C-alpha cells in the first residue's frame, strides 16, 4: 500500500470535503472518481498500518467501486484476501491487477503464489516465469521459480 505521508485525520477530512464538493458540483465530475479512489486507497493503507484489516479491506473495496482500474487496489486486495485464505477471490483480484498493468512483476509473483496455493500448478509456473522475465534480478522471484520448476504437485 502507499507510503505517502498522509495521516488518517487528513485523509478522512479530504474524503468529507470531496463528498461535499461533489454534492455542490464544485469539482468536475470526471475528476471525482479518481480523487475519491486515491483518498480511499490512502485510508486503506493507513488502516492496514494500524492493523485494522476490516477497515483496510472496506477502503480497498471502496477504491475499486469508484476506480475499478486502480491496479494497486486490486493487487493489495488480492494479497489481503490471500492472507484470509479467500484464494479464489484473491486470484481474481491479482489477475485483474496484471490485466491493468501487465509489466507489474510483483503482481505476477503474487498471482503465482496464489495459484500455487490453489492447486493451479501449471498456471502458477506461467506466472512466475512472467515475473522472472520482467525482473530476473529479483532473488525471491528466482528462488520461487526454481522451487516451482523442481517441485512436483502433490
GROMACS .gro file of C-alpha atoms in nm:
model
  154
    1UNK     CA    1   0.000   0.000   0.000
    2UNK     CA    2   0.103   0.356  -0.047
    3UNK     CA    3   0.374   0.504   0.171
    4UNK     CA    4   0.275   0.867   0.113
    5UNK     CA    5   0.294   1.070   0.436
    6UNK     CA    6  -0.077   1.132   0.497
    7UNK     CA    7  -0.233   1.092   0.838
    8UNK     CA    8  -0.574   0.935   0.879
    9UNK     CA    9  -0.741   1.254   1.005
   10UNK     CA   10  -0.628   1.444   0.695
   11UNK     CA   11  -0.742   1.166   0.463
   12UNK     CA   12  -1.084   1.146   0.630
   13UNK     CA   13  -1.121   1.525   0.601
   14UNK     CA   14  -1.029   1.505   0.234
   15UNK     CA   15  -1.293   1.238   0.181
   16UNK     CA   16  -1.555   1.451   0.356
   17UNK     CA   17  -1.460   1.759   0.151
   18UNK     CA   18  -1.465   1.563  -0.173
   19UNK     CA   19  -1.811   1.432  -0.096
   20UNK     CA   20  -1.932   1.784  -0.017
   21UNK     CA   21  -1.773   1.928  -0.330
   22UNK     CA   22  -1.936   1.655  -0.535
   23UNK     CA   23  -2.279   1.732  -0.385
   24UNK     CA   24  -2.239   2.103  -0.459
   25UNK     CA   25  -2.099   2.047  -0.809
   26UNK     CA   26  -1.771   2.224  -0.730
   27UNK     CA   27  -1.544   1.962  -0.885
   28UNK     CA   28  -1.571   1.845  -1.246
   29UNK     CA   29  -1.747   1.508  -1.233
   30UNK     CA   30  -1.470   1.349  -1.440
   31UNK     CA   31  -1.215   1.412  -1.162
   32UNK     CA   32  -1.421   1.296  -0.864
   33UNK     CA   33  -1.382   0.917  -0.907
   34UNK     CA   34  -1.003   0.942  -0.927
   35UNK     CA   35  -0.982   1.169  -0.625
   36UNK     CA   36  -1.219   0.951  -0.420
   37UNK     CA   37  -1.030   0.638  -0.520
   38UNK     CA   38  -0.700   0.793  -0.415
   39UNK     CA   39  -0.836   0.901  -0.076
   40UNK     CA   40  -0.991   0.559  -0.008
   41UNK     CA   41  -0.664   0.397  -0.112
   42UNK     CA   42  -0.473   0.618   0.133
   43UNK     CA   43  -0.719   0.528   0.408
   44UNK     CA   44  -0.676   0.158   0.326
   45UNK     CA   45  -0.302   0.191   0.371
   46UNK     CA   46  -0.340   0.377   0.698
   47UNK     CA   47  -0.592   0.122   0.826
   48UNK     CA   48  -0.361  -0.163   0.732
   49UNK     CA   49  -0.069   0.001   0.913
   50UNK     CA   50  -0.291   0.035   1.221
   51UNK     CA   51  -0.379  -0.335   1.195
   52UNK     CA   52  -0.742  -0.254   1.120
   53UNK     CA   53  -0.772  -0.517   0.848
   54UNK     CA   54  -1.151  -0.496   0.806
   55UNK     CA   55  -1.127  -0.120   0.756
   56UNK     CA   56  -0.843  -0.167   0.508
   57UNK     CA   57  -1.049  -0.417   0.310
   58UNK     CA   58  -1.351  -0.186   0.317
   59UNK     CA   59  -1.146   0.106   0.184
   60UNK     CA   60  -0.986  -0.109  -0.086
   61UNK     CA   61  -1.331  -0.217  -0.199
   62UNK     CA   62  -1.445   0.149  -0.193
   63UNK     CA   63  -1.140   0.239  -0.401
   64UNK     CA   64  -1.242  -0.017  -0.661
   65UNK     CA   65  -1.605   0.089  -0.654
   66UNK     CA   66  -1.515   0.441  -0.770
   67UNK     CA   67  -1.194   0.349  -0.951
   68UNK     CA   68  -1.223  -0.004  -1.093
   69UNK     CA   69  -0.899   0.036  -1.292
   70UNK     CA   70  -0.688   0.106  -0.982
   71UNK     CA   71  -0.442  -0.180  -1.028
   72UNK     CA   72  -0.272  -0.134  -0.690
   73UNK     CA   73  -0.605  -0.163  -0.508
   74UNK     CA   74  -0.671  -0.489  -0.692
   75UNK     CA   75  -0.322  -0.607  -0.603
   76UNK     CA   76  -0.347  -0.511  -0.236
   77UNK     CA   77  -0.696  -0.657  -0.201
   78UNK     CA   78  -0.575  -0.978  -0.364
   79UNK     CA   79  -0.285  -1.002  -0.120
   80UNK     CA   80  -0.517  -0.930   0.174
   81UNK     CA   81  -0.764  -1.194   0.059
   82UNK     CA   82  -0.481  -1.449   0.028
   83UNK     CA   83  -0.390  -1.387   0.392
   84UNK     CA   84  -0.755  -1.455   0.478
   85UNK     CA   85  -0.747  -1.780   0.273
   86UNK     CA   86  -1.000  -1.648   0.021
   87UNK     CA   87  -0.793  -1.787  -0.264
   88UNK     CA   88  -1.042  -1.770  -0.548
   89UNK     CA   89  -1.124  -1.404  -0.485
   90UNK     CA   90  -0.754  -1.330  -0.435
   91UNK     CA   91  -0.670  -1.486  -0.771
   92UNK     CA   92  -0.942  -1.279  -0.937
   93UNK     CA   93  -0.807  -0.950  -0.800
   94UNK     CA   94  -0.445  -1.037  -0.869
   95UNK     CA   95  -0.535  -1.133  -1.227
   96UNK     CA   96  -0.717  -0.802  -1.269
   97UNK     CA   97  -0.413  -0.613  -1.138
   98UNK     CA   98  -0.187  -0.761  -1.404
   99UNK     CA   99  -0.452  -0.721  -1.674
  100UNK     CA  100  -0.443  -0.350  -1.594
  101UNK     CA  101  -0.063  -0.340  -1.565
  102UNK     CA  102   0.093  -0.636  -1.750
  103UNK     CA  103   0.451  -0.532  -1.666
  104UNK     CA  104   0.384  -0.546  -1.288
  105UNK     CA  105   0.630  -0.815  -1.177
  106UNK     CA  106   0.509  -0.820  -0.814
  107UNK     CA  107   0.157  -0.885  -0.944
  108UNK     CA  108   0.277  -1.185  -1.145
  109UNK     CA  109   0.477  -1.309  -0.846
  110UNK     CA  110   0.184  -1.294  -0.603
  111UNK     CA  111  -0.054  -1.439  -0.859
  112UNK     CA  112   0.189  -1.729  -0.898
  113UNK     CA  113   0.181  -1.786  -0.522
  114UNK     CA  114  -0.198  -1.767  -0.508
  115UNK     CA  115  -0.236  -2.007  -0.800
  116UNK     CA  116   0.015  -2.250  -0.650
  117UNK     CA  117  -0.167  -2.246  -0.317
  118UNK     CA  118  -0.494  -2.305  -0.506
  119UNK     CA  119  -0.352  -2.610  -0.682
  120UNK     CA  120  -0.325  -2.449  -1.027
  121UNK     CA  121   0.039  -2.551  -1.067
  122UNK     CA  122   0.082  -2.500  -1.443
  123UNK     CA  123  -0.077  -2.156  -1.430
  124UNK     CA  124   0.143  -2.070  -1.129
  125UNK     CA  125   0.453  -2.169  -1.325
  126UNK     CA  126   0.348  -1.948  -1.616
  127UNK     CA  127   0.301  -1.650  -1.381
  128UNK     CA  128   0.633  -1.698  -1.202
  129UNK     CA  129   0.803  -1.720  -1.541
  130UNK     CA  130   0.635  -1.393  -1.639
  131UNK     CA  131   0.755  -1.234  -1.315
  132UNK     CA  132   1.107  -1.363  -1.380
  133UNK     CA  133   1.108  -1.228  -1.736
  134UNK     CA  134   1.008  -0.886  -1.605
  135UNK     CA  135   1.257  -0.884  -1.316
  136UNK     CA  136   1.528  -1.153  -1.345
  137UNK     CA  137   1.744  -0.982  -1.082
  138UNK     CA  138   1.486  -1.034  -0.804
  139UNK     CA  139   1.614  -1.306  -0.569
  140UNK     CA  140   1.270  -1.403  -0.434
  141UNK     CA  141   1.135  -1.450  -0.785
  142UNK     CA  142   1.438  -1.656  -0.885
  143UNK     CA  143   1.404  -1.877  -0.577
  144UNK     CA  144   1.029  -1.929  -0.616
  145UNK     CA  145   1.075  -2.004  -0.986
  146UNK     CA  146   1.336  -2.268  -0.906
  147UNK     CA  147   1.111  -2.424  -0.641
  148UNK     CA  148   0.809  -2.432  -0.873
  149UNK     CA  149   1.014  -2.573  -1.159
  150UNK     CA  150   1.159  -2.854  -0.947
  151UNK     CA  151   0.851  -2.936  -0.738
  152UNK     CA  152   0.608  -3.199  -0.842
  153UNK     CA  153   0.248  -3.125  -0.748
  154UNK     CA  154   0.106  -3.327  -0.458
   0.00000   0.00000   0.00000
